[in-house]
mmCIF file of C-alpha atoms and ligand atoms in Angstrom:
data_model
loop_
_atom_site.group_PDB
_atom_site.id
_atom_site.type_symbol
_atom_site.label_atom_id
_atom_site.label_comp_id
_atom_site.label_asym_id
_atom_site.label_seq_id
_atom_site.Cartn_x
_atom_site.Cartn_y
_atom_site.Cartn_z
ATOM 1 C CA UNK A 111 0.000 0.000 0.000
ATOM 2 C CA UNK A 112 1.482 3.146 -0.553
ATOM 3 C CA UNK A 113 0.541 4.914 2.482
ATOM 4 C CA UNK A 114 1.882 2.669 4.579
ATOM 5 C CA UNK A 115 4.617 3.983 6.676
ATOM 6 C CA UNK A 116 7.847 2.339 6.671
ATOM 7 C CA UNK A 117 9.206 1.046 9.411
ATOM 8 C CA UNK A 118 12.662 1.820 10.968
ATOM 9 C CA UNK A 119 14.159 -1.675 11.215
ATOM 10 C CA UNK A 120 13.459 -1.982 7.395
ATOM 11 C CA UNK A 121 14.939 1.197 6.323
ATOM 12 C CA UNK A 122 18.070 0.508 8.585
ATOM 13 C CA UNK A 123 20.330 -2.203 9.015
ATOM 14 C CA UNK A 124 22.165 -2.344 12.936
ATOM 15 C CA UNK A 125 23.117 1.156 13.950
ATOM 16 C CA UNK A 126 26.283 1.390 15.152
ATOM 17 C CA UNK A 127 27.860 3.564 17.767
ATOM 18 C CA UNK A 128 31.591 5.421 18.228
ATOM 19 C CA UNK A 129 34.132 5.474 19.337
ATOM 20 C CA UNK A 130 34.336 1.446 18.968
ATOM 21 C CA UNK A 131 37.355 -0.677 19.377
ATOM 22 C CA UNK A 132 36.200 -3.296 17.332
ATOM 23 C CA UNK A 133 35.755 -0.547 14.091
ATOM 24 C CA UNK A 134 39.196 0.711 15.246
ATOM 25 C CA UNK A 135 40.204 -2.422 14.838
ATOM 26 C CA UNK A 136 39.253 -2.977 11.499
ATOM 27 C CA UNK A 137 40.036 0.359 10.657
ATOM 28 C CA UNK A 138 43.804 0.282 11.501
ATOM 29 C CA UNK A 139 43.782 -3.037 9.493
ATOM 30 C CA UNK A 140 43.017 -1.335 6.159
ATOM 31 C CA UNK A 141 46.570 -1.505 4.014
ATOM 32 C CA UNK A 142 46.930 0.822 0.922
ATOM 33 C CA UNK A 143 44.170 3.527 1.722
ATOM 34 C CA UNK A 144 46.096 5.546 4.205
ATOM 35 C CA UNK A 145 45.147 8.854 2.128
ATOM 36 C CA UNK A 146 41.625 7.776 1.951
ATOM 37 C CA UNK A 147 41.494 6.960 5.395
ATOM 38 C CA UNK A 148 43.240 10.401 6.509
ATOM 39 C CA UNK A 149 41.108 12.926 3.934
ATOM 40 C CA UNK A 150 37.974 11.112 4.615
ATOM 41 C CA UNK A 151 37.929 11.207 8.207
ATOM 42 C CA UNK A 152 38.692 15.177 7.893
ATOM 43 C CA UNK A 153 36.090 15.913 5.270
ATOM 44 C CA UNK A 154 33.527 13.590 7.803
ATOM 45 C CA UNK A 155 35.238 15.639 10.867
ATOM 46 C CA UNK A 156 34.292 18.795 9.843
ATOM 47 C CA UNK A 157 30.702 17.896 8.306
ATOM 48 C CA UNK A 158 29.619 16.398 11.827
ATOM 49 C CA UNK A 159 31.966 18.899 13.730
ATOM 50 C CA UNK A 160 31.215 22.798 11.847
ATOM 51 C CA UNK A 161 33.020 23.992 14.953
ATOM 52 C CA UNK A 162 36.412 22.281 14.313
ATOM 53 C CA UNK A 163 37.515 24.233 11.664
ATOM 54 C CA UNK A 164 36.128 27.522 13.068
ATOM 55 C CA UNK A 165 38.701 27.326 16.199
ATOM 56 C CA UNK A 166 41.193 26.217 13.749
ATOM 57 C CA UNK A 167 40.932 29.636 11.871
ATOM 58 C CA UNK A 168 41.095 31.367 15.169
ATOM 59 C CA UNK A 169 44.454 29.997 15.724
ATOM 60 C CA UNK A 170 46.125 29.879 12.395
ATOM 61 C CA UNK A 171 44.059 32.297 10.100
ATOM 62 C CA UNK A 172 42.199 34.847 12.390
ATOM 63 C CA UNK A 173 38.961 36.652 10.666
ATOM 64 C CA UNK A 174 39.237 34.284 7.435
ATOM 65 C CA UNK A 175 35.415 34.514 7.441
ATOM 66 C CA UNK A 176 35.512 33.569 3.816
ATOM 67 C CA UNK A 177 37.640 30.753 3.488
ATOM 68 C CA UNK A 178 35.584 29.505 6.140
ATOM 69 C CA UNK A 179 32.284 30.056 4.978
ATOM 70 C CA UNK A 180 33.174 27.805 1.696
ATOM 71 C CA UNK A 181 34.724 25.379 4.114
ATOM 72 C CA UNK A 182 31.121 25.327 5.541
ATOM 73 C CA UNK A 183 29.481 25.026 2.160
ATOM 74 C CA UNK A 184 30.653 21.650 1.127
ATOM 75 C CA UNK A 185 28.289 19.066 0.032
ATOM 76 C CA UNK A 186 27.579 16.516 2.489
ATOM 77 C CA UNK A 187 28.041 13.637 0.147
ATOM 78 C CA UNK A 188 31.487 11.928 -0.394
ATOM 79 C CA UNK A 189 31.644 8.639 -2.906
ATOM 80 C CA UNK A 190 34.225 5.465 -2.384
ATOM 81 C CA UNK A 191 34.679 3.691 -6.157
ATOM 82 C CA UNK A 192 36.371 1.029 -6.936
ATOM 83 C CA UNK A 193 36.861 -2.399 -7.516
ATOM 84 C CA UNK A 194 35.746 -5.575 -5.767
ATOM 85 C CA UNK A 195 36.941 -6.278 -2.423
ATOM 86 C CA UNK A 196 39.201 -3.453 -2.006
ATOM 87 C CA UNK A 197 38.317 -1.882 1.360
ATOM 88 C CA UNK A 198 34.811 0.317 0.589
ATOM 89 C CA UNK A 199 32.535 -0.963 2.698
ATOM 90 C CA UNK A 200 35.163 -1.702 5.218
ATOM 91 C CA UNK A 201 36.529 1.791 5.424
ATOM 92 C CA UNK A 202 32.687 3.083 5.502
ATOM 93 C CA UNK A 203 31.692 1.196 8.107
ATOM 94 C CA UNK A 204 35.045 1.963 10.358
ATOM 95 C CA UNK A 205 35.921 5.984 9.295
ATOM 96 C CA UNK A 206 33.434 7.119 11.859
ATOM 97 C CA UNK A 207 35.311 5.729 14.727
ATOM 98 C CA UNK A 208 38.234 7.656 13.491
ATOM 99 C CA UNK A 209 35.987 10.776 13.384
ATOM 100 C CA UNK A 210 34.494 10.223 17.021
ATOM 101 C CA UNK A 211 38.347 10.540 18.134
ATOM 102 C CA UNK A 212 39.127 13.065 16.416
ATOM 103 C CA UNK A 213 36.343 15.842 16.996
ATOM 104 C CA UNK A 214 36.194 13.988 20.188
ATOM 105 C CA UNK A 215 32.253 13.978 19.442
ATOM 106 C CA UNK A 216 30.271 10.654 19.455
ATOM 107 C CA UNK A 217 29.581 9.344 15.663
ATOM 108 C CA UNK A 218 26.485 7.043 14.910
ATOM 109 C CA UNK A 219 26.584 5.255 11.323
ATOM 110 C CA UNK A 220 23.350 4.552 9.754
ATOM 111 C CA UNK A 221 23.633 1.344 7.506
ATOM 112 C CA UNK A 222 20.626 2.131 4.606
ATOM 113 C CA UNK A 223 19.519 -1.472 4.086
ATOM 114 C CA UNK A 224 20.472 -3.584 1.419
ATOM 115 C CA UNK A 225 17.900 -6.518 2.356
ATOM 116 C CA UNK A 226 14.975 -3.655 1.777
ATOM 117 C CA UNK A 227 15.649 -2.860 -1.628
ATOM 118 C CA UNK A 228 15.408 -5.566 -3.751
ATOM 119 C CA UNK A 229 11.582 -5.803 -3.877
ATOM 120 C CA UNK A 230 11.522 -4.279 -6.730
ATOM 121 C CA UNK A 231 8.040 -3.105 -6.275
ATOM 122 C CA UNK A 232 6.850 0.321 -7.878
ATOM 123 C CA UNK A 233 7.370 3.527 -5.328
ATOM 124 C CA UNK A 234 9.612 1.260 -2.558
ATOM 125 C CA UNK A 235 12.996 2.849 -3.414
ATOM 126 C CA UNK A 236 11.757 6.020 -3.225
ATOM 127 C CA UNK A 237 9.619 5.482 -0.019
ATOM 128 C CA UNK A 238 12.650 3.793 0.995
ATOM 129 C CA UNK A 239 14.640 6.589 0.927
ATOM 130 C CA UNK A 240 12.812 9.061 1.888
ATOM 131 C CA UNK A 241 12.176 7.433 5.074
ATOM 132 C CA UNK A 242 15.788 6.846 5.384
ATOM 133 C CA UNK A 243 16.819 10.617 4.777
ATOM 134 C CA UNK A 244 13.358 11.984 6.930
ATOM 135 C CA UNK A 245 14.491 9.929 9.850
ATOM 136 C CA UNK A 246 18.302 10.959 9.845
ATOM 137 C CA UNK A 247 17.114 14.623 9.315
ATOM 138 C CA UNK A 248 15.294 14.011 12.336
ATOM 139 C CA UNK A 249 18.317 12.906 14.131
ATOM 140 C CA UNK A 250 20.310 15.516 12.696
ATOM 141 C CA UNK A 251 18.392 18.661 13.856
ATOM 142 C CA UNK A 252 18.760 17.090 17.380
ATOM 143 C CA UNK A 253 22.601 17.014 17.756
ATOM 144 C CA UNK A 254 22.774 20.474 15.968
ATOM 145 C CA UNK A 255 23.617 23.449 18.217
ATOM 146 C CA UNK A 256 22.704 27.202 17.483
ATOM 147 C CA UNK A 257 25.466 29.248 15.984
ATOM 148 C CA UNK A 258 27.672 26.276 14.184
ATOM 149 C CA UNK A 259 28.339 25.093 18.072
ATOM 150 C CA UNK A 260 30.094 21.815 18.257
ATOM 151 C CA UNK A 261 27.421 19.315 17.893
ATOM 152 C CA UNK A 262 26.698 16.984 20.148
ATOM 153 C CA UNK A 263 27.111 14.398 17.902
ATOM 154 C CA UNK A 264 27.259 13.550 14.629
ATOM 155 C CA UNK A 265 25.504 11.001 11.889
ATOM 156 C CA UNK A 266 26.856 9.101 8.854
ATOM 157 C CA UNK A 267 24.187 7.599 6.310
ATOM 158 C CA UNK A 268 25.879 4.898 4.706
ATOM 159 C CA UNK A 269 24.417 4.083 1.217
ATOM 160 C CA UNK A 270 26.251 0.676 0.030
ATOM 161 C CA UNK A 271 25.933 -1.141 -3.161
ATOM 162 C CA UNK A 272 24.628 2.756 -4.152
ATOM 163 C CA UNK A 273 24.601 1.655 -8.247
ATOM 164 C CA UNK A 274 20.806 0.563 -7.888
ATOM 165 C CA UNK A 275 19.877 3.908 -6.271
ATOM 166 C CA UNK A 276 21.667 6.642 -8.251
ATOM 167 C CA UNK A 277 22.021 5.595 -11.328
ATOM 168 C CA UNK A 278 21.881 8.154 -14.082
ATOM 169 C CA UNK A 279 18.374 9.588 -14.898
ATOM 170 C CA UNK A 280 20.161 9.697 -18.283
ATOM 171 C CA UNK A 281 20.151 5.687 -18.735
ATOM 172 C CA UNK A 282 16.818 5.985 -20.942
ATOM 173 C CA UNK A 283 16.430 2.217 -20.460
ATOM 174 C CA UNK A 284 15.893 3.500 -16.485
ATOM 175 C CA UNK A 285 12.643 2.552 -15.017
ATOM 176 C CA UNK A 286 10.701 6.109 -14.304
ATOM 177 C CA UNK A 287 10.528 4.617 -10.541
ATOM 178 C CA UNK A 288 13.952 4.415 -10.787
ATOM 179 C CA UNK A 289 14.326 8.316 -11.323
ATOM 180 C CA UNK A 290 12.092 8.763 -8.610
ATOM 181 C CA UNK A 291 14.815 7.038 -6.378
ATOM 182 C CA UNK A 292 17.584 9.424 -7.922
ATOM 183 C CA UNK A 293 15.765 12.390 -7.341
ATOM 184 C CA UNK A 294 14.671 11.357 -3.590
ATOM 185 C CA UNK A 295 18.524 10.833 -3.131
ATOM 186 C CA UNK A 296 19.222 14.471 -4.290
ATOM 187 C CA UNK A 297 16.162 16.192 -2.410
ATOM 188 C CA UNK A 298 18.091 14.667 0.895
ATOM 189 C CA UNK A 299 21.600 15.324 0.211
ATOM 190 C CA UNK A 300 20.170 18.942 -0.391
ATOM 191 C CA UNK A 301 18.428 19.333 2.734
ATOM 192 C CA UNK A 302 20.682 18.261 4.768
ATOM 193 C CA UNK A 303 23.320 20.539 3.016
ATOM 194 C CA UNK A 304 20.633 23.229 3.445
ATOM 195 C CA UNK A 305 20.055 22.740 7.185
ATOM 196 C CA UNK A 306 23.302 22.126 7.840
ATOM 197 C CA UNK A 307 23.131 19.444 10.100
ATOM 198 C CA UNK A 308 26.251 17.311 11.379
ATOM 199 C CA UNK A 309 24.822 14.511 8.830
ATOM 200 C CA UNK A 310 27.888 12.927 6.241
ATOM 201 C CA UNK A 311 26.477 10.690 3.660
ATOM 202 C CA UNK A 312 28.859 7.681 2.390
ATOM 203 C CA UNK A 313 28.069 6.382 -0.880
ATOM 204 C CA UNK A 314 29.754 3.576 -2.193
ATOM 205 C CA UNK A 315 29.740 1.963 -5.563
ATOM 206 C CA UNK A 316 31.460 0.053 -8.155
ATOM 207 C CA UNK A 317 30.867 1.793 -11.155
ATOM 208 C CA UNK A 318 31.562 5.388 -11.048
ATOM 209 C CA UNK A 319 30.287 5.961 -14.240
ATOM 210 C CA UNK A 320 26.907 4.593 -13.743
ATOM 211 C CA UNK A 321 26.302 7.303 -10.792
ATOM 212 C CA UNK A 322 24.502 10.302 -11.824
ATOM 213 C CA UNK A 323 25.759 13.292 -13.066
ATOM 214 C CA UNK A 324 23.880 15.709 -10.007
ATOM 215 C CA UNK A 325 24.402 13.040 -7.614
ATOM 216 C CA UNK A 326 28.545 12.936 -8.652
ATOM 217 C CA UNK A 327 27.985 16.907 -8.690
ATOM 218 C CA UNK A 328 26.926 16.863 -5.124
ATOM 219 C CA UNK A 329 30.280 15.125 -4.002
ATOM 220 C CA UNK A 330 32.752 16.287 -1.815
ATOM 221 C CA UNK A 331 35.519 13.746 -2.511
ATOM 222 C CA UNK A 332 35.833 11.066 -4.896
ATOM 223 C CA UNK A 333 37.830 8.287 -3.553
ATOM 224 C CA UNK A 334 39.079 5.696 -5.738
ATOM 225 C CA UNK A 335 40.079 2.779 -4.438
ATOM 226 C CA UNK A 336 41.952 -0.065 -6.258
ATOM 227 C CA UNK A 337 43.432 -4.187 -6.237
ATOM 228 C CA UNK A 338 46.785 -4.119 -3.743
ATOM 229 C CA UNK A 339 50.445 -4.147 -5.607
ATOM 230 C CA UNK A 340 52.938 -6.146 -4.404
ATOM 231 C CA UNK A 341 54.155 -3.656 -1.421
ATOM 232 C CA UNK A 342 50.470 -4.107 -0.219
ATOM 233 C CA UNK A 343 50.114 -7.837 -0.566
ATOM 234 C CA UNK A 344 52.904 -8.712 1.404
ATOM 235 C CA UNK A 345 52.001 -6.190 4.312
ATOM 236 C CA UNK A 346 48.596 -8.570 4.756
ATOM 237 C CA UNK A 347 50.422 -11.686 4.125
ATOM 238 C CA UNK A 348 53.342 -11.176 6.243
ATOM 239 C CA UNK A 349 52.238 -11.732 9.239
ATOM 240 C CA UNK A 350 49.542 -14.579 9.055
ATOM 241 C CA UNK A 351 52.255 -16.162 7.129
ATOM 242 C CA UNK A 352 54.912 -15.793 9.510
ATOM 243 C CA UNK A 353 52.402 -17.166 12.304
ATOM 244 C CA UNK A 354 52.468 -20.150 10.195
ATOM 245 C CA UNK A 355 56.393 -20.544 9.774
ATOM 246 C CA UNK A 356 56.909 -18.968 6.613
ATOM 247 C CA UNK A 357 60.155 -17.373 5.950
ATOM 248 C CA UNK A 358 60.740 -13.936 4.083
ATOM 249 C CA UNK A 359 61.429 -15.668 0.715
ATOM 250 C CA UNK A 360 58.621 -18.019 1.022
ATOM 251 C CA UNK A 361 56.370 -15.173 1.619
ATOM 252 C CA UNK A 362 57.850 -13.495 -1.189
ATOM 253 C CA UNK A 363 57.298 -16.103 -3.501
ATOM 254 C CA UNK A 364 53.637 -16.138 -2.206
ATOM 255 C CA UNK A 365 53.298 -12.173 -2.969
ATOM 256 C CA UNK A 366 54.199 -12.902 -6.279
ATOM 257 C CA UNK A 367 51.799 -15.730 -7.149
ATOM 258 C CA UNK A 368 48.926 -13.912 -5.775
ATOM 259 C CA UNK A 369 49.724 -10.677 -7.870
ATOM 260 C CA UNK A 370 49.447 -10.219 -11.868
ATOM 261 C CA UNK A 371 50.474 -13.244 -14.242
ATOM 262 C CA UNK A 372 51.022 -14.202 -18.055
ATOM 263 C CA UNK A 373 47.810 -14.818 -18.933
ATOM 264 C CA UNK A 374 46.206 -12.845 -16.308
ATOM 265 C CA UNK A 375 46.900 -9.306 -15.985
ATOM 266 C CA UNK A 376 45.286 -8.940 -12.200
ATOM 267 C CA UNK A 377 46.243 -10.249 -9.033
ATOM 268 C CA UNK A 378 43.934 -10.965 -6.150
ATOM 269 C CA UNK A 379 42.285 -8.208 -4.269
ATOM 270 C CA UNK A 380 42.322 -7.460 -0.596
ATOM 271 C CA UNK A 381 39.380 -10.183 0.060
ATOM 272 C CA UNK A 382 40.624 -12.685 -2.055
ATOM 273 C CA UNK A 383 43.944 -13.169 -0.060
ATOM 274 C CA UNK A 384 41.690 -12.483 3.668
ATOM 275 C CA UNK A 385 38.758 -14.066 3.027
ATOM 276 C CA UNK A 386 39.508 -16.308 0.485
ATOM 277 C CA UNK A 387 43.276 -17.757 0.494
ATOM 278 C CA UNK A 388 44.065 -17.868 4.138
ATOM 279 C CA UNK A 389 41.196 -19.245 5.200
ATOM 280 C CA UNK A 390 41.414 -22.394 2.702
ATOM 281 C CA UNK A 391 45.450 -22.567 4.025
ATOM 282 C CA UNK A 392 44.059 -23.044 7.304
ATOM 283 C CA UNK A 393 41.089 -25.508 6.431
ATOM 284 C CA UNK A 394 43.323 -27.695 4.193
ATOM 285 C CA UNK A 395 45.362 -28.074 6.853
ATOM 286 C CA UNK A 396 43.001 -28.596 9.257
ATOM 287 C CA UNK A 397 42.490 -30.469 11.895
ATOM 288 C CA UNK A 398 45.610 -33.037 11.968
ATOM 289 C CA UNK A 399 48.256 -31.363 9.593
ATOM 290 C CA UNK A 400 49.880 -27.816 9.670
ATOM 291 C CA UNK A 401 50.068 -25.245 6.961
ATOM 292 C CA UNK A 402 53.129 -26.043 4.760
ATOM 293 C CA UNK A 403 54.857 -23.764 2.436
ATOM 294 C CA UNK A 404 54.686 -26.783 -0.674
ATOM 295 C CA UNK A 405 51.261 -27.474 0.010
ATOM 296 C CA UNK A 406 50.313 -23.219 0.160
ATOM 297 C CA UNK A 407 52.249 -22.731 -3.516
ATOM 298 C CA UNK A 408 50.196 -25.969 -4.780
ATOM 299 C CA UNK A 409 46.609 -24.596 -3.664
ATOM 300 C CA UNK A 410 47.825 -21.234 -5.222
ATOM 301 C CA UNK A 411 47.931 -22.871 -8.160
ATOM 302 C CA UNK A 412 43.745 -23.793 -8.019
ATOM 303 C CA UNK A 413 42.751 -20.308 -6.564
ATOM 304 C CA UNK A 414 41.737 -17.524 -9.424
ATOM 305 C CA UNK A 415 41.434 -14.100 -7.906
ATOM 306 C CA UNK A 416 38.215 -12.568 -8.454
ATOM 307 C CA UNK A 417 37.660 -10.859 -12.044
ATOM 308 C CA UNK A 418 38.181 -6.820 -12.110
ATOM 309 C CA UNK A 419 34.827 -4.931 -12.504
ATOM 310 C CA UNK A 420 34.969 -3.633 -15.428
ATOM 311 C CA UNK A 421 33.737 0.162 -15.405
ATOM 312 C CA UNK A 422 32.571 0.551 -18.646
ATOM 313 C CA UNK A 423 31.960 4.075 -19.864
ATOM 314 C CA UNK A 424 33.589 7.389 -18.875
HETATM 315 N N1 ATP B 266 42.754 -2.138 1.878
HETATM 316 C C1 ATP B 266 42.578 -3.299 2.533
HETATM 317 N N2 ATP B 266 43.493 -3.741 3.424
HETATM 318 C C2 ATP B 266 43.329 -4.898 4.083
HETATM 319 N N3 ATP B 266 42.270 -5.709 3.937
HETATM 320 C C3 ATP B 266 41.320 -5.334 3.064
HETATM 321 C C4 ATP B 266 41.423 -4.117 2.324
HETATM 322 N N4 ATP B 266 40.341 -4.015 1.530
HETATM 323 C C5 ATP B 266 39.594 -5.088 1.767
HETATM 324 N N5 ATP B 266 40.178 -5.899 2.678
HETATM 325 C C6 ATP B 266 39.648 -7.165 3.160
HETATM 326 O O1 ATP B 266 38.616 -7.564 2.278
HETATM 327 C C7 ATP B 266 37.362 -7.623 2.949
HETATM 328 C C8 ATP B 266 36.262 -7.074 2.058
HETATM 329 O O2 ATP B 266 36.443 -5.696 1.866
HETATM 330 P P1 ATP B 266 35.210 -4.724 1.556
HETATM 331 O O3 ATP B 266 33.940 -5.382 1.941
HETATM 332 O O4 ATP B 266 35.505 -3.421 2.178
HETATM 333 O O5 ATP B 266 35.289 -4.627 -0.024
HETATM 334 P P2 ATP B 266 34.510 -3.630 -0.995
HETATM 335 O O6 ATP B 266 35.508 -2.688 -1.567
HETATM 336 O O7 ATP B 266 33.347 -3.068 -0.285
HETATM 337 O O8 ATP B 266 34.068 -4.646 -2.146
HETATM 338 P P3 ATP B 266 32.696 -4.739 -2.995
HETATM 339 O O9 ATP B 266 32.848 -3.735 -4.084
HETATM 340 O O10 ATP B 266 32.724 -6.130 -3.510
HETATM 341 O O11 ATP B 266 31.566 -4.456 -2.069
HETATM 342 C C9 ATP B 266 37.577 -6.833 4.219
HETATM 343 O O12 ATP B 266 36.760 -7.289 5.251
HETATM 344 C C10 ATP B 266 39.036 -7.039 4.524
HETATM 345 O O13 ATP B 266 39.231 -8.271 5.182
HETATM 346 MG MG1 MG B 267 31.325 -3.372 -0.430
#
């Protein structure tokens, strides 16, 4: 029915609260996006935290009313593209612990659900959304203080998966429900730029291109994120590896194998070598053998990484 209101625990996934050790955790993990990690976590620091940057003028650049009025200004909305398995989601769902440290502000991240959206039935999207982006507005206007005060806390609306929702309006084969979802999407970036409420919005996708032009407009930051090089691989290999008795050759050897070959010009990503190769090392050797260096370079041989996602487009 299309009246019918929409209920929290569907628009939502688990809410999650920071500072957390467990996202720390995870966060500190992350190899390869340490300029990601850094930028994002300022951009997200000053959207929940308008106050930050205003004592930060008062100390460096007194009366730059200006420079910090633009600072103010920017959209709400920052995007993380890239390939699969390469850190997105994981970054998303961890950055706000690193912005409840530093603006020393508690951070709550608002998972938009992915089990909601498939349903496919005319209008949900959009109702979808607009309950999602009503009830964080909500939120919003609560932990905003008069006069760009610190906050007293701040919100991140994490859209994952995002291609469904914002693809372009251009896309003539788009379903007009579809563009209903697009422009629902805009409408609450806007207001909450508008309002200016301590609100970031994470949007995450594989394929830049397919994002909308005013939705890619409306971005702060574009981070790109991309398969590990060699460097990388062996920082997340190194030390399960080493747990299991590998020397520095062997793990060398095993950095290589994992990374680009003749006849396949990409190596594995992030998740294939976490959640894919050192979980079968342990499981082949488990329960009544251990891991062995002849055995790892033999199963190497039977594990493909996963195929690149091909962008297509601009
Ligand atoms: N940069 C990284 N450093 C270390 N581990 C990583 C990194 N990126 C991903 N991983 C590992 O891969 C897992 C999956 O990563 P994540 O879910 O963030 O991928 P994603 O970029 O969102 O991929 P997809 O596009 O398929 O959703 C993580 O839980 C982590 O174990
Ligand atoms: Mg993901």
């Amino acid at each position: 029915m299309m009246h019918e209101k929409v209920g929290l625990e569907e628009v939502f996934d688990r809410r999650l609260d920071f500072p957390d050790m467990d996202a720390r955790k995870r966060f500190l993990r992350l190899v390869g996006v340490d300029d990601a990690k850094s930028r994002l976590t300022k951009l997200l620091g000053i959207l929940v935290n308008p106050a930050g940057p205003k004592q930060w003028a008062e100390k460096h650049h007194k009366g730059a009313v200006t420079l910090l009025d633009y600072v103010e200004r920017r959209p709400p909305l920052v995007v993380l593209a890239g390939d699969v398995g390469t850190g997105k989601t994981e970054l998303a769902e961890t950055v706000g612990d690193a912005v409840a440290r530093q603006e020393d502000i508690s951070v709550t991240l608002y998972p938009l659900s992915l089990s909601s959206r498939g349903s496919g039935k005319v209008g949900e999207m959009t109702k979808l959304l607009s309950a999602a982006f009503d009830e964080v507005i909500r939120a919003g206007e609560k932990l905003k203080r008069p006069n760009n005060a610190k906050a007293s806390g701040g919100l991140i609306l994490l859209v994952d998966e995002a291609d469904a929702i914002t693809q372009s309006r251009e896309n003539t084969q788009m379903h007009h429900e579809d563009r209903a979802g697009v422009n629902a999407f805009i409408r609450g970036v806007d207001q909450i730029a508008q309002k200016r409420l301590p609100v970031a919005i994470i949007l995450c996708t594989n394929r830049l291109s397919a994002i909308d032009p005013a939705v890619r407009r409306r971005a702060a930051d574009v981070f790109e994120f991309n398969r590990p090089n060699d460097a990388q691989r062996e920082v997340v290999l190194s030390s399960p590896l080493t747990e299991a008795g590998f020397s520095a050759a062997d793990i060398h050897r095993v950095v290589a194998m994992t990374g680009p070959q003749k006849g396949r010009e990409y190596g594995f990503t992030f998740s294939d070598l976490t959640q894919r190769l050192l979980p079968t090392l342990v499981l082949d050797a488990y329960p009544t053998k251990p891991i062995t260096v002849a055995r790892t370079l033999e199963l190497l041989t039977t594990i493909s990484p996963t195929p690149p996602f091909r962008d297509g487009g601009i």
